[in-house]
Amino acid sequence: MNATDAYDVLVAHRPTDEDLTGAWTAERSASVADSVLAVRHSAPARPWVRTRRAVVLAAVAAAAAVALELGPGLLPDAAPRASALEQLAETAGDRAPVTLPAGSYLHTVAREEQVGLQRDRAAFDMDTGFESWTDAAGTVWRIDIDRRSGTTAPMARFTAPTPSLSTPDVAFLAGLPTTTEALAAYLAGHTEGSSSADEAVFTGATDMLRSGLASPALARAAIGALARLPEVRTTRVQFAGHDCVQVSFADEQRRAGVVTAVYLDAATGQPWGETTTSPQLRFTRTVTDQGVVTKVPAPVGTALPDASEPDEAVSGRG
Amino acid sequence: MPPDHTDRHTDLFRRHAARVYAYARRHVEDAQCDDVVSETFIVAWRRPEQVPDDPLPWLLVVARNIIANQRRTSRRADQLWFAAVREGWAMTSPAADAGLAERELILTALGACTRTEREALLLTAWDGLTPQQAAVVADCSPRAFTVRLHRARGRLRSAVDAQEEPRATRAQPQPVATRIIEESS
């Protein structure tokens, strides 16, 4: 090793195309190619696309009890969505704001479960949980738990380099429009990458709500924006023990068999979770506890490198 | 779409899907990689005019953006590169033990690099990009990337050297202690 530069060693062990077929098998490649082909055939398309399906893939979680509570028959049936969402928007607008003064954190405990539904189901199955603490600047301290193995990952701290709809901080959200019309226009102009413009708006609006940091006025506008989407349906359900409005999005033409839903507390508008079902898998995230606390547990909050400044954070190491 | 576009796209997938997968594997769970690859080539299908003659860097940028869109604040991305490199490591040494020791040595050294340094190393050494191409994927100027890569190579070398001294007194190479740092992009 001393005679050879470490970088050259790395280069020498680069996997060849043939090596990659160990994981990227011909069958797997063909399956993905088929999915691309299906879009080619079915979607003449907008000039852009965005993936959201992996939200599902990425996360997980669904208390089995939740699935039982919902029942398959309740899922995507439509209800008078406009009136239900308008009422919910007003409810959310009247909710007491979540404030995070210096030294306080939004504490969230959640479970994420994902179940594969097809032959490669083992690749999708996951049962995890996490506990996180978020401050007003959007910094997140988080611990992940693999519920199947019982292992707990070391705590990590994360700060998004740029606040966004999916990684917001309080200031970012405070700068967003708080009327339905203006927020809908903002989302239409600032979200991209989904299968459709409406799906992107749905994702952006639910990202804001999921963060738990949206002001009541912003939450009202976000729910109002959801009410404008023709693909959105609502159903009153029990979710994780809460009386919720299930707000689901389905676009059979672009994503056949895929339904994404968020569950908003009927009395407050607070999000308690989300589900995504597709022909390949079912994903559920359930928030089991959320509230403002004044400290991050010591082992979590101390001496952690900040990934948003990797160079500085690790200087002196190695 | 005209047939030549369809053929070109099919050929694009055949030639580059595995490399897009390998890139995705370092940043998302394996179960998510198919989606990333699929979405990447759907973008290419929908934006044929944007696909350059040398398409891999462009495809990796698309994949990078898709991954960024997907990721929540909570992905354990820093663990993913480790598994991806370990699994993808092409064994070239005739002696299995020596090959494994070498792999662990480099993995440990990569773990001593910063996230951006490590990505610079892997974009060039493993994804096979030139520094100019890798700069596009890393979203920085070629000059900045070159400096980063130079620094990364130095850190990698130092980390290997640091291990080899004490290693002489150890019977077996030590397992890598992966640092847990979230990726931010």
PDB file of N, CA, C and O in Angstrom, chain A residues 65-96:
ATOM      1  N   ALA A  65     -51.913  -0.999  13.685  1.00  0.00           N
ATOM      2  CA  ALA A  65     -53.213  -0.616  14.196  1.00  0.00           C
ATOM      3  C   ALA A  65     -53.869   0.416  13.302  1.00  0.00           C
ATOM      4  O   ALA A  65     -55.081   0.453  13.151  1.00  0.00           O
ATOM      5  N   VAL A  66     -53.032   1.230  12.716  1.00  0.00           N
ATOM      6  CA  VAL A  66     -53.560   2.279  11.860  1.00  0.00           C
ATOM      7  C   VAL A  66     -54.259   1.665  10.667  1.00  0.00           C
ATOM      8  O   VAL A  66     -55.372   2.030  10.306  1.00  0.00           O
ATOM      9  N   ALA A  67     -53.602   0.710  10.048  1.00  0.00           N
ATOM     10  CA  ALA A  67     -54.189   0.063   8.887  1.00  0.00           C
ATOM     11  C   ALA A  67     -55.514  -0.592   9.278  1.00  0.00           C
ATOM     12  O   ALA A  67     -56.486  -0.547   8.531  1.00  0.00           O
ATOM     13  N   LEU A  68     -55.510  -1.165  10.446  1.00  0.00           N
ATOM     14  CA  LEU A  68     -56.738  -1.802  10.879  1.00  0.00           C
ATOM     15  C   LEU A  68     -57.842  -0.771  11.068  1.00  0.00           C
ATOM     16  O   LEU A  68     -58.981  -0.973  10.705  1.00  0.00           O
ATOM     17  N   GLU A  69     -57.415   0.348  11.634  1.00  0.00           N
ATOM     18  CA  GLU A  69     -58.411   1.375  11.896  1.00  0.00           C
ATOM     19  C   GLU A  69     -58.994   1.932  10.604  1.00  0.00           C
ATOM     20  O   GLU A  69     -60.169   2.220  10.512  1.00  0.00           O
ATOM     21  N   LEU A  70     -58.110   2.098   9.624  1.00  0.00           N
ATOM     22  CA  LEU A  70     -58.574   2.684   8.377  1.00  0.00           C
ATOM     23  C   LEU A  70     -59.449   1.717   7.603  1.00  0.00           C
ATOM     24  O   LEU A  70     -60.540   2.049   7.189  1.00  0.00           O
ATOM     25  N   GLY A  71     -58.924   0.540   7.398  1.00  0.00           N
ATOM     26  CA  GLY A  71     -59.656  -0.427   6.612  1.00  0.00           C
ATOM     27  C   GLY A  71     -59.545  -0.080   5.146  1.00  0.00           C
ATOM     28  O   GLY A  71     -59.571   1.086   4.772  1.00  0.00           O
ATOM     29  N   PRO A  72     -59.381  -1.063   4.293  1.00  0.00           N
ATOM     30  CA  PRO A  72     -59.154  -0.795   2.889  1.00  0.00           C
ATOM     31  C   PRO A  72     -60.306  -0.062   2.232  1.00  0.00           C
ATOM     32  O   PRO A  72     -60.115   0.705   1.315  1.00  0.00           O
ATOM     33  N   GLY A  73     -61.508  -0.302   2.710  1.00  0.00           N
ATOM     34  CA  GLY A  73     -62.635   0.325   2.050  1.00  0.00           C
ATOM     35  C   GLY A  73     -62.699   1.826   2.247  1.00  0.00           C
ATOM     36  O   GLY A  73     -63.394   2.517   1.537  1.00  0.00           O
ATOM     37  N   LEU A  74     -61.963   2.318   3.223  1.00  0.00           N
ATOM     38  CA  LEU A  74     -62.057   3.743   3.511  1.00  0.00           C
ATOM     39  C   LEU A  74     -61.091   4.571   2.689  1.00  0.00           C
ATOM     40  O   LEU A  74     -61.227   5.773   2.628  1.00  0.00           O
ATOM     41  N   LEU A  75     -60.141   3.931   2.079  1.00  0.00           N
ATOM     42  CA  LEU A  75     -59.039   4.729   1.549  1.00  0.00           C
ATOM     43  C   LEU A  75     -59.403   5.800   0.528  1.00  0.00           C
ATOM     44  O   LEU A  75     -59.576   6.926   0.885  1.00  0.00           O
ATOM     45  N   PRO A  76     -59.525   5.512  -0.733  1.00  0.00           N
ATOM     46  CA  PRO A  76     -59.633   6.656  -1.612  1.00  0.00           C
ATOM     47  C   PRO A  76     -61.037   7.109  -1.972  1.00  0.00           C
ATOM     48  O   PRO A  76     -61.204   7.775  -2.950  1.00  0.00           O
ATOM     49  N   ASP A  77     -62.005   6.781  -1.222  1.00  0.00           N
ATOM     50  CA  ASP A  77     -63.331   7.243  -1.590  1.00  0.00           C
ATOM     51  C   ASP A  77     -63.481   8.743  -1.429  1.00  0.00           C
ATOM     52  O   ASP A  77     -63.039   9.330  -0.470  1.00  0.00           O
ATOM     53  N   ALA A  78     -64.131   9.319  -2.355  1.00  0.00           N
ATOM     54  CA  ALA A  78     -64.253  10.766  -2.343  1.00  0.00           C
ATOM     55  C   ALA A  78     -65.350  11.223  -1.398  1.00  0.00           C
ATOM     56  O   ALA A  78     -66.268  10.501  -1.096  1.00  0.00           O
ATOM     57  N   ALA A  79     -65.167  12.429  -0.941  1.00  0.00           N
ATOM     58  CA  ALA A  79     -66.189  13.075  -0.145  1.00  0.00           C
ATOM     59  C   ALA A  79     -66.307  14.492  -0.683  1.00  0.00           C
ATOM     60  O   ALA A  79     -65.541  14.861  -1.566  1.00  0.00           O
ATOM     61  N   PRO A  80     -67.220  15.247  -0.189  1.00  0.00           N
ATOM     62  CA  PRO A  80     -67.290  16.641  -0.632  1.00  0.00           C
ATOM     63  C   PRO A  80     -66.043  17.375  -0.182  1.00  0.00           C
ATOM     64  O   PRO A  80     -66.004  18.013   0.857  1.00  0.00           O
ATOM     65  N   ARG A  81     -64.995  17.263  -0.978  1.00  0.00           N
ATOM     66  CA  ARG A  81     -63.685  17.682  -0.512  1.00  0.00           C
ATOM     67  C   ARG A  81     -63.603  19.184  -0.259  1.00  0.00           C
ATOM     68  O   ARG A  81     -62.977  19.637   0.678  1.00  0.00           O
ATOM     69  N   ALA A  82     -64.230  19.955  -1.124  1.00  0.00           N
ATOM     70  CA  ALA A  82     -64.084  21.395  -0.982  1.00  0.00           C
ATOM     71  C   ALA A  82     -64.599  21.858   0.373  1.00  0.00           C
ATOM     72  O   ALA A  82     -63.893  22.549   1.111  1.00  0.00           O
ATOM     73  N   SER A  83     -65.785  21.446   0.709  1.00  0.00           N
ATOM     74  CA  SER A  83     -66.346  21.931   1.969  1.00  0.00           C
ATOM     75  C   SER A  83     -65.575  21.372   3.154  1.00  0.00           C
ATOM     76  O   SER A  83     -65.325  22.076   4.135  1.00  0.00           O
ATOM     77  N   ALA A  84     -65.179  20.101   3.074  1.00  0.00           N
ATOM     78  CA  ALA A  84     -64.432  19.502   4.183  1.00  0.00           C
ATOM     79  C   ALA A  84     -63.108  20.218   4.385  1.00  0.00           C
ATOM     80  O   ALA A  84     -62.699  20.500   5.516  1.00  0.00           O
ATOM     81  N   LEU A  85     -62.418  20.512   3.296  1.00  0.00           N
ATOM     82  CA  LEU A  85     -61.118  21.153   3.426  1.00  0.00           C
ATOM     83  C   LEU A  85     -61.239  22.620   3.806  1.00  0.00           C
ATOM     84  O   LEU A  85     -60.399  23.157   4.534  1.00  0.00           O
ATOM     85  N   GLU A  86     -62.266  23.261   3.309  1.00  0.00           N
ATOM     86  CA  GLU A  86     -62.451  24.665   3.689  1.00  0.00           C
ATOM     87  C   GLU A  86     -62.704  24.766   5.196  1.00  0.00           C
ATOM     88  O   GLU A  86     -62.175  25.652   5.873  1.00  0.00           O
ATOM     89  N   GLN A  87     -63.492  23.842   5.691  1.00  0.00           N
ATOM     90  CA  GLN A  87     -63.758  23.834   7.129  1.00  0.00           C
ATOM     91  C   GLN A  87     -62.483  23.521   7.911  1.00  0.00           C
ATOM     92  O   GLN A  87     -62.177  24.147   8.920  1.00  0.00           O
ATOM     93  N   LEU A  88     -61.734  22.568   7.389  1.00  0.00           N
ATOM     94  CA  LEU A  88     -60.491  22.200   8.065  1.00  0.00           C
ATOM     95  C   LEU A  88     -59.487  23.351   8.018  1.00  0.00           C
ATOM     96  O   LEU A  88     -58.756  23.596   8.989  1.00  0.00           O
ATOM     97  N   ALA A  89     -59.478  24.071   6.915  1.00  0.00           N
ATOM     98  CA  ALA A  89     -58.563  25.213   6.792  1.00  0.00           C
ATOM     99  C   ALA A  89     -58.876  26.255   7.861  1.00  0.00           C
ATOM    100  O   ALA A  89     -57.963  26.815   8.498  1.00  0.00           O
ATOM    101  N   GLU A  90     -60.139  26.510   8.059  1.00  0.00           N
ATOM    102  CA  GLU A  90     -60.521  27.478   9.089  1.00  0.00           C
ATOM    103  C   GLU A  90     -60.127  26.979  10.474  1.00  0.00           C
ATOM    104  O   GLU A  90     -59.650  27.731  11.320  1.00  0.00           O
ATOM    105  N   THR A  91     -60.325  25.689  10.675  1.00  0.00           N
ATOM    106  CA  THR A  91     -59.947  25.097  11.966  1.00  0.00           C
ATOM    107  C   THR A  91     -58.457  25.263  12.210  1.00  0.00           C
ATOM    108  O   THR A  91     -58.025  25.662  13.297  1.00  0.00           O
ATOM    109  N   ALA A  92     -57.663  24.953  11.185  1.00  0.00           N
ATOM    110  CA  ALA A  92     -56.205  25.074  11.325  1.00  0.00           C
ATOM    111  C   ALA A  92     -55.805  26.528  11.550  1.00  0.00           C
ATOM    112  O   ALA A  92     -54.857  26.823  12.285  1.00  0.00           O
ATOM    113  N   GLY A  93     -56.527  27.430  10.915  1.00  0.00           N
ATOM    114  CA  GLY A  93     -56.211  28.856  11.062  1.00  0.00           C
ATOM    115  C   GLY A  93     -56.487  29.383  12.454  1.00  0.00           C
ATOM    116  O   GLY A  93     -55.899  30.383  12.880  1.00  0.00           O
ATOM    117  N   ASP A  94     -57.379  28.723  13.147  1.00  0.00           N
ATOM    118  CA  ASP A  94     -57.718  29.158  14.508  1.00  0.00           C
ATOM    119  C   ASP A  94     -56.859  28.498  15.574  1.00  0.00           C
ATOM    120  O   ASP A  94     -56.988  28.812  16.759  1.00  0.00           O
ATOM    121  N   ARG A  95     -56.017  27.608  15.148  1.00  0.00           N
ATOM    122  CA  ARG A  95     -55.218  26.859  16.118  1.00  0.00           C
ATOM    123  C   ARG A  95     -54.165  27.783  16.766  1.00  0.00           C
ATOM    124  O   ARG A  95     -53.667  28.710  16.131  1.00  0.00           O
ATOM    125  N   ALA A  96     -53.841  27.489  17.990  1.00  0.00           N
ATOM    126  CA  ALA A  96     -52.786  28.268  18.644  1.00  0.00           C
ATOM    127  C   ALA A  96     -51.458  28.014  17.939  1.00  0.00           C
ATOM    128  O   ALA A  96     -51.146  26.869  17.589  1.00  0.00           O
TER     129      ALA A  96
END
